[in-house]
């Protein structure tokens, strides 16, 4: 799933480690989400969106849900 | 975090009990060596080696848990590691694939061993049967839970 996390991180000047600590996951999870290898759970997506003061759909692209994302 | 600390403490207590139990078994084995050896000295050595190995691993784990409990940063890191959803998914997928492969290997072993020994094939057959029964029970449990 495509996300805006990397762009938002750059905008807020936050490292992957800092974001990971803030939302309670490992840095590797943030890397995987950014690389579109792993799809965040609803709770994690909410935490990340809240961290950047955005709505979930502004951070995560749900337009292709069901096409190639088997884990949703 | 408080609950996690209690969880780590409980785990440490459990590990300590296992270490003490293994120590008792090892002590008993070594003190009664003469009566236990008979003609199977190699089995005895393997058993003692296995217990010593287990003890070493458990002691390392125990000391790690102790240092984690003492250091708040380590505790936080351990908490994140344990509750990380990607890690949980990896563990779940690893367990599923491993179990499937083990069952496939057992089934193949059963077929091949049946050419040489019916008793061995029967052993494999029972292993598969027990694994499947455990799988069904676990499935029913989680089906009811969620």
PDB file of C-alpha atoms in Angstrom:
ATOM      1  CA  UNK A   1       0.000   0.000   0.000  1.00  0.00           C
ATOM      2  CA  UNK A   2       1.334   3.408  -0.984  1.00  0.00           C
ATOM      3  CA  UNK A   3       1.826   5.827   1.886  1.00  0.00           C
ATOM      4  CA  UNK A   4       2.850   9.425   2.441  1.00  0.00           C
ATOM      5  CA  UNK A   5       4.892   8.593   5.545  1.00  0.00           C
ATOM      6  CA  UNK A   6       8.278   9.298   4.017  1.00  0.00           C
ATOM      7  CA  UNK A   7       7.132  12.680   2.666  1.00  0.00           C
ATOM      8  CA  UNK A   8       5.523  13.593   5.979  1.00  0.00           C
ATOM      9  CA  UNK A   9       8.634  12.582   7.878  1.00  0.00           C
ATOM     10  CA  UNK A  10      10.723  14.843   5.700  1.00  0.00           C
ATOM     11  CA  UNK A  11       8.213  17.645   6.156  1.00  0.00           C
ATOM     12  CA  UNK A  12       8.264  17.277   9.943  1.00  0.00           C
ATOM     13  CA  UNK A  13      12.010  16.474   9.976  1.00  0.00           C
ATOM     14  CA  UNK A  14      11.498  13.264  11.910  1.00  0.00           C
ATOM     15  CA  UNK A  15      13.634  10.161  11.644  1.00  0.00           C
ATOM     16  CA  UNK A  16      12.271   6.641  11.223  1.00  0.00           C
ATOM     17  CA  UNK A  17      13.496   5.802  14.720  1.00  0.00           C
ATOM     18  CA  UNK A  18      11.658   8.751  16.261  1.00  0.00           C
ATOM     19  CA  UNK A  19       8.434   7.905  14.465  1.00  0.00           C
ATOM     20  CA  UNK A  20       8.785   4.249  15.440  1.00  0.00           C
ATOM     21  CA  UNK A  21       9.242   5.168  19.109  1.00  0.00           C
ATOM     22  CA  UNK A  22       6.304   7.554  19.025  1.00  0.00           C
ATOM     23  CA  UNK A  23       3.891   4.956  17.637  1.00  0.00           C
ATOM     24  CA  UNK A  24       5.344   2.006  19.571  1.00  0.00           C
ATOM     25  CA  UNK A  25       6.824  -0.142  16.827  1.00  0.00           C
ATOM     26  CA  UNK A  26      10.313  -1.024  15.662  1.00  0.00           C
ATOM     27  CA  UNK A  27      12.186   1.045  13.084  1.00  0.00           C
ATOM     28  CA  UNK A  28      12.093  -1.968  10.771  1.00  0.00           C
ATOM     29  CA  UNK A  29       8.288  -1.822  10.702  1.00  0.00           C
ATOM     30  CA  UNK A  30       8.342   1.830   9.603  1.00  0.00           C
ATOM     31  CA  UNK A  31      10.897   0.950   6.906  1.00  0.00           C
ATOM     32  CA  UNK A  32       8.700  -1.924   5.680  1.00  0.00           C
ATOM     33  CA  UNK A  33       5.597   0.299   5.559  1.00  0.00           C
ATOM     34  CA  UNK A  34       7.475   2.983   3.654  1.00  0.00           C
ATOM     35  CA  UNK A  35       8.804   0.412   1.205  1.00  0.00           C
ATOM     36  CA  UNK A  36       5.237  -0.912   0.753  1.00  0.00           C
ATOM     37  CA  UNK A  37       6.336  -4.364   1.934  1.00  0.00           C
ATOM     38  CA  UNK A  38       4.068  -4.365   4.976  1.00  0.00           C
ATOM     39  CA  UNK A  39       0.553  -2.983   5.469  1.00  0.00           C
ATOM     40  CA  UNK A  40      -0.019  -1.347   8.828  1.00  0.00           C
ATOM     41  CA  UNK A  41      -2.932  -2.433  10.974  1.00  0.00           C
ATOM     42  CA  UNK A  42      -5.828  -0.036  11.452  1.00  0.00           C
ATOM     43  CA  UNK A  43      -4.576   0.898  14.924  1.00  0.00           C
ATOM     44  CA  UNK A  44      -1.034   1.579  13.742  1.00  0.00           C
ATOM     45  CA  UNK A  45      -2.322   3.517  10.735  1.00  0.00           C
ATOM     46  CA  UNK A  46      -4.443   5.610  13.089  1.00  0.00           C
ATOM     47  CA  UNK A  47      -1.458   6.218  15.395  1.00  0.00           C
ATOM     48  CA  UNK A  48       0.756   7.304  12.490  1.00  0.00           C
ATOM     49  CA  UNK A  49      -1.944   9.560  11.026  1.00  0.00           C
ATOM     50  CA  UNK A  50      -2.625  11.123  14.447  1.00  0.00           C
ATOM     51  CA  UNK A  51       1.101  11.666  14.950  1.00  0.00           C
ATOM     52  CA  UNK A  52       1.189  13.798  11.775  1.00  0.00           C
ATOM     53  CA  UNK A  53      -2.189  15.439  12.553  1.00  0.00           C
ATOM     54  CA  UNK A  54      -3.714  13.945   9.412  1.00  0.00           C
ATOM     55  CA  UNK A  55      -6.598  11.678   8.541  1.00  0.00           C
ATOM     56  CA  UNK A  56      -5.779   8.033   7.802  1.00  0.00           C
ATOM     57  CA  UNK A  57      -6.765   8.382   4.140  1.00  0.00           C
ATOM     58  CA  UNK A  58      -4.392  11.324   3.782  1.00  0.00           C
ATOM     59  CA  UNK A  59      -1.451   9.197   4.885  1.00  0.00           C
ATOM     60  CA  UNK A  60      -2.426   5.830   3.410  1.00  0.00           C
ATOM     61  CA  UNK A  61      -3.638   5.337  -0.140  1.00  0.00           C
ATOM     62  CA  UNK A  62      -6.694   3.072  -0.042  1.00  0.00           C
ATOM     63  CA  UNK A  63      -7.543   3.497  -3.716  1.00  0.00           C
ATOM     64  CA  UNK A  64      -6.000   0.153  -4.689  1.00  0.00           C
ATOM     65  CA  UNK A  65      -7.366  -1.854  -1.753  1.00  0.00           C
ATOM     66  CA  UNK A  66      -8.367  -5.333  -2.819  1.00  0.00           C
ATOM     67  CA  UNK A  67      -6.393  -5.282  -6.066  1.00  0.00           C
ATOM     68  CA  UNK A  68      -3.016  -6.476  -4.854  1.00  0.00           C
ATOM     69  CA  UNK A  69      -3.116  -6.213  -1.056  1.00  0.00           C
ATOM     70  CA  UNK A  70      -3.996  -9.665   0.168  1.00  0.00           C
ATOM     71  CA  UNK A  71      -3.374  -8.860   3.855  1.00  0.00           C
ATOM     72  CA  UNK A  72      -6.149  -6.251   4.197  1.00  0.00           C
TER      73      UNK A  72
ATOM     74  CA  UNK B   1       4.515  -0.907  30.770  1.00  0.00           C
ATOM     75  CA  UNK B   2       3.748  -1.946  34.350  1.00  0.00           C
ATOM     76  CA  UNK B   3       1.924  -5.038  33.094  1.00  0.00           C
ATOM     77  CA  UNK B   4       4.832  -5.889  30.829  1.00  0.00           C
ATOM     78  CA  UNK B   5       7.232  -5.604  33.773  1.00  0.00           C
ATOM     79  CA  UNK B   6       5.075  -8.073  35.722  1.00  0.00           C
ATOM     80  CA  UNK B   7       5.021 -10.335  32.655  1.00  0.00           C
ATOM     81  CA  UNK B   8       8.839 -10.294  32.444  1.00  0.00           C
ATOM     82  CA  UNK B   9       9.059 -10.964  36.189  1.00  0.00           C
ATOM     83  CA  UNK B  10       6.677 -13.934  35.900  1.00  0.00           C
ATOM     84  CA  UNK B  11       8.706 -15.265  32.982  1.00  0.00           C
ATOM     85  CA  UNK B  12      11.854 -14.968  35.084  1.00  0.00           C
ATOM     86  CA  UNK B  13      10.222 -16.931  37.911  1.00  0.00           C
ATOM     87  CA  UNK B  14       9.142 -19.638  35.458  1.00  0.00           C
ATOM     88  CA  UNK B  15      12.648 -19.786  33.975  1.00  0.00           C
ATOM     89  CA  UNK B  16      14.137 -20.008  37.448  1.00  0.00           C
ATOM     90  CA  UNK B  17      11.870 -22.958  38.284  1.00  0.00           C
ATOM     91  CA  UNK B  18      12.896 -24.713  35.055  1.00  0.00           C
ATOM     92  CA  UNK B  19      16.589 -24.033  35.766  1.00  0.00           C
ATOM     93  CA  UNK B  20      16.250 -25.438  39.303  1.00  0.00           C
ATOM     94  CA  UNK B  21      14.371 -28.501  37.984  1.00  0.00           C
ATOM     95  CA  UNK B  22      17.034 -29.107  35.339  1.00  0.00           C
ATOM     96  CA  UNK B  23      19.744 -28.656  37.973  1.00  0.00           C
ATOM     97  CA  UNK B  24      18.065 -31.272  40.156  1.00  0.00           C
ATOM     98  CA  UNK B  25      17.794 -33.681  37.197  1.00  0.00           C
ATOM     99  CA  UNK B  26      21.445 -33.074  36.312  1.00  0.00           C
ATOM    100  CA  UNK B  27      22.535 -33.572  39.920  1.00  0.00           C
ATOM    101  CA  UNK B  28      20.505 -36.759  40.196  1.00  0.00           C
ATOM    102  CA  UNK B  29      21.865 -38.072  36.890  1.00  0.00           C
ATOM    103  CA  UNK B  30      25.466 -37.416  37.868  1.00  0.00           C
ATOM    104  CA  UNK B  31      25.136 -38.781  41.419  1.00  0.00           C
ATOM    105  CA  UNK B  32      23.433 -41.974  40.186  1.00  0.00           C
ATOM    106  CA  UNK B  33      25.651 -42.347  37.173  1.00  0.00           C
ATOM    107  CA  UNK B  34      26.710 -45.911  37.838  1.00  0.00           C
ATOM    108  CA  UNK B  35      23.186 -47.264  38.093  1.00  0.00           C
ATOM    109  CA  UNK B  36      21.971 -45.263  35.085  1.00  0.00           C
ATOM    110  CA  UNK B  37      24.777 -45.996  32.617  1.00  0.00           C
ATOM    111  CA  UNK B  38      24.436 -49.775  32.015  1.00  0.00           C
ATOM    112  CA  UNK B  39      25.219 -50.433  28.382  1.00  0.00           C
ATOM    113  CA  UNK B  40      23.986 -47.081  27.084  1.00  0.00           C
ATOM    114  CA  UNK B  41      26.773 -44.758  28.186  1.00  0.00           C
ATOM    115  CA  UNK B  42      26.543 -42.734  24.956  1.00  0.00           C
ATOM    116  CA  UNK B  43      22.859 -42.010  25.635  1.00  0.00           C
ATOM    117  CA  UNK B  44      23.718 -40.881  29.169  1.00  0.00           C
ATOM    118  CA  UNK B  45      26.431 -38.535  27.877  1.00  0.00           C
ATOM    119  CA  UNK B  46      24.012 -37.090  25.304  1.00  0.00           C
ATOM    120  CA  UNK B  47      21.352 -36.540  27.926  1.00  0.00           C
ATOM    121  CA  UNK B  48      23.789 -34.799  30.287  1.00  0.00           C
ATOM    122  CA  UNK B  49      25.123 -32.709  27.389  1.00  0.00           C
ATOM    123  CA  UNK B  50      21.583 -31.732  26.388  1.00  0.00           C
ATOM    124  CA  UNK B  51      20.701 -30.721  29.949  1.00  0.00           C
ATOM    125  CA  UNK B  52      23.946 -28.712  30.299  1.00  0.00           C
ATOM    126  CA  UNK B  53      23.212 -26.945  27.003  1.00  0.00           C
ATOM    127  CA  UNK B  54      19.660 -26.197  28.076  1.00  0.00           C
ATOM    128  CA  UNK B  55      20.923 -24.882  31.406  1.00  0.00           C
ATOM    129  CA  UNK B  56      23.447 -22.601  29.700  1.00  0.00           C
ATOM    130  CA  UNK B  57      20.793 -21.177  27.324  1.00  0.00           C
ATOM    131  CA  UNK B  58      18.285 -20.673  30.131  1.00  0.00           C
ATOM    132  CA  UNK B  59      20.868 -18.988  32.363  1.00  0.00           C
ATOM    133  CA  UNK B  60      21.759 -16.558  29.565  1.00  0.00           C
ATOM    134  CA  UNK B  61      18.040 -15.868  29.041  1.00  0.00           C
ATOM    135  CA  UNK B  62      17.583 -15.388  32.779  1.00  0.00           C
ATOM    136  CA  UNK B  63      20.456 -12.917  33.042  1.00  0.00           C
ATOM    137  CA  UNK B  64      19.105 -11.008  30.013  1.00  0.00           C
ATOM    138  CA  UNK B  65      15.660 -10.777  31.586  1.00  0.00           C
ATOM    139  CA  UNK B  66      17.256  -9.532  34.797  1.00  0.00           C
ATOM    140  CA  UNK B  67      19.214  -6.764  33.038  1.00  0.00           C
ATOM    141  CA  UNK B  68      16.085  -5.825  31.039  1.00  0.00           C
ATOM    142  CA  UNK B  69      14.137  -5.419  34.262  1.00  0.00           C
ATOM    143  CA  UNK B  70      16.850  -3.219  35.763  1.00  0.00           C
ATOM    144  CA  UNK B  71      17.250  -0.907  32.747  1.00  0.00           C
ATOM    145  CA  UNK B  72      14.129   1.112  31.834  1.00  0.00           C
ATOM    146  CA  UNK B  73      15.369   1.794  28.278  1.00  0.00           C
ATOM    147  CA  UNK B  74      15.988  -1.889  27.661  1.00  0.00           C
ATOM    148  CA  UNK B  75      12.578  -2.663  29.100  1.00  0.00           C
ATOM    149  CA  UNK B  76      10.920  -0.214  26.743  1.00  0.00           C
ATOM    150  CA  UNK B  77      12.828  -1.655  23.794  1.00  0.00           C
ATOM    151  CA  UNK B  78      11.833  -5.177  24.800  1.00  0.00           C
ATOM    152  CA  UNK B  79       8.208  -4.048  25.112  1.00  0.00           C
ATOM    153  CA  UNK B  80       8.243  -2.576  21.598  1.00  0.00           C
ATOM    154  CA  UNK B  81       9.990  -5.671  20.221  1.00  0.00           C
ATOM    155  CA  UNK B  82       7.401  -7.966  21.746  1.00  0.00           C
ATOM    156  CA  UNK B  83       4.359  -5.912  20.765  1.00  0.00           C
ATOM    157  CA  UNK B  84       5.529  -4.923  17.311  1.00  0.00           C
ATOM    158  CA  UNK B  85       2.790  -6.031  14.913  1.00  0.00           C
ATOM    159  CA  UNK B  86       5.182  -6.807  12.051  1.00  0.00           C
ATOM    160  CA  UNK B  87       7.193  -9.051  14.353  1.00  0.00           C
ATOM    161  CA  UNK B  88       3.985 -10.793  15.448  1.00  0.00           C
ATOM    162  CA  UNK B  89       3.056 -11.381  11.810  1.00  0.00           C
ATOM    163  CA  UNK B  90       6.523 -12.766  11.058  1.00  0.00           C
ATOM    164  CA  UNK B  91       6.319 -15.149  14.034  1.00  0.00           C
ATOM    165  CA  UNK B  92       2.789 -16.243  13.042  1.00  0.00           C
ATOM    166  CA  UNK B  93       3.745 -16.867   9.406  1.00  0.00           C
ATOM    167  CA  UNK B  94       6.954 -18.642  10.441  1.00  0.00           C
ATOM    168  CA  UNK B  95       5.001 -20.949  12.759  1.00  0.00           C
ATOM    169  CA  UNK B  96       2.394 -21.709  10.089  1.00  0.00           C
ATOM    170  CA  UNK B  97       4.937 -22.490   7.373  1.00  0.00           C
ATOM    171  CA  UNK B  98       7.112 -24.508   9.773  1.00  0.00           C
ATOM    172  CA  UNK B  99       4.168 -26.597  10.939  1.00  0.00           C
ATOM    173  CA  UNK B 100       3.048 -27.242   7.365  1.00  0.00           C
ATOM    174  CA  UNK B 101       6.571 -28.285   6.359  1.00  0.00           C
ATOM    175  CA  UNK B 102       6.940 -30.523   9.430  1.00  0.00           C
ATOM    176  CA  UNK B 103       3.651 -32.249   8.599  1.00  0.00           C
ATOM    177  CA  UNK B 104       4.716 -32.681   4.967  1.00  0.00           C
ATOM    178  CA  UNK B 105       8.093 -34.100   6.068  1.00  0.00           C
ATOM    179  CA  UNK B 106       6.387 -36.462   8.528  1.00  0.00           C
ATOM    180  CA  UNK B 107       4.010 -37.665   5.803  1.00  0.00           C
ATOM    181  CA  UNK B 108       6.902 -38.286   3.387  1.00  0.00           C
ATOM    182  CA  UNK B 109       8.917 -40.004   6.125  1.00  0.00           C
ATOM    183  CA  UNK B 110       5.942 -42.216   6.881  1.00  0.00           C
ATOM    184  CA  UNK B 111       5.660 -43.294   3.242  1.00  0.00           C
ATOM    185  CA  UNK B 112       9.387 -43.969   2.822  1.00  0.00           C
ATOM    186  CA  UNK B 113       9.840 -45.647   6.190  1.00  0.00           C
ATOM    187  CA  UNK B 114       6.957 -48.022   5.477  1.00  0.00           C
ATOM    188  CA  UNK B 115       9.221 -49.763   2.912  1.00  0.00           C
ATOM    189  CA  UNK B 116      11.753 -50.605   5.632  1.00  0.00           C
ATOM    190  CA  UNK B 117      10.000 -50.741   8.977  1.00  0.00           C
ATOM    191  CA  UNK B 118       6.309 -50.889   9.762  1.00  0.00           C
ATOM    192  CA  UNK B 119       6.949 -49.860  13.385  1.00  0.00           C
ATOM    193  CA  UNK B 120       8.759 -46.703  12.290  1.00  0.00           C
ATOM    194  CA  UNK B 121       5.957 -45.905   9.835  1.00  0.00           C
ATOM    195  CA  UNK B 122       3.448 -46.412  12.614  1.00  0.00           C
ATOM    196  CA  UNK B 123       5.419 -43.970  14.803  1.00  0.00           C
ATOM    197  CA  UNK B 124       5.312 -41.340  12.067  1.00  0.00           C
ATOM    198  CA  UNK B 125       1.607 -42.026  11.528  1.00  0.00           C
ATOM    199  CA  UNK B 126       0.875 -41.416  15.223  1.00  0.00           C
ATOM    200  CA  UNK B 127       2.934 -38.197  15.127  1.00  0.00           C
ATOM    201  CA  UNK B 128       0.881 -36.911  12.180  1.00  0.00           C
ATOM    202  CA  UNK B 129      -2.355 -37.936  13.844  1.00  0.00           C
ATOM    203  CA  UNK B 130      -1.483 -36.212  17.142  1.00  0.00           C
ATOM    204  CA  UNK B 131      -0.340 -33.074  15.276  1.00  0.00           C
ATOM    205  CA  UNK B 132      -3.626 -32.922  13.358  1.00  0.00           C
ATOM    206  CA  UNK B 133      -5.672 -33.464  16.543  1.00  0.00           C
ATOM    207  CA  UNK B 134      -3.732 -30.664  18.283  1.00  0.00           C
ATOM    208  CA  UNK B 135      -4.286 -28.426  15.231  1.00  0.00           C
ATOM    209  CA  UNK B 136      -8.040 -29.078  15.293  1.00  0.00           C
ATOM    210  CA  UNK B 137      -8.269 -28.394  19.043  1.00  0.00           C
ATOM    211  CA  UNK B 138      -6.230 -25.184  18.662  1.00  0.00           C
ATOM    212  CA  UNK B 139      -8.382 -24.118  15.705  1.00  0.00           C
ATOM    213  CA  UNK B 140     -11.578 -24.691  17.692  1.00  0.00           C
ATOM    214  CA  UNK B 141     -10.128 -22.767  20.638  1.00  0.00           C
ATOM    215  CA  UNK B 142      -9.224 -19.705  18.572  1.00  0.00           C
ATOM    216  CA  UNK B 143     -12.470 -19.957  16.601  1.00  0.00           C
ATOM    217  CA  UNK B 144     -14.341 -19.636  19.873  1.00  0.00           C
ATOM    218  CA  UNK B 145     -11.998 -16.933  21.206  1.00  0.00           C
ATOM    219  CA  UNK B 146     -12.394 -14.606  18.197  1.00  0.00           C
TER     220      UNK B 146
END
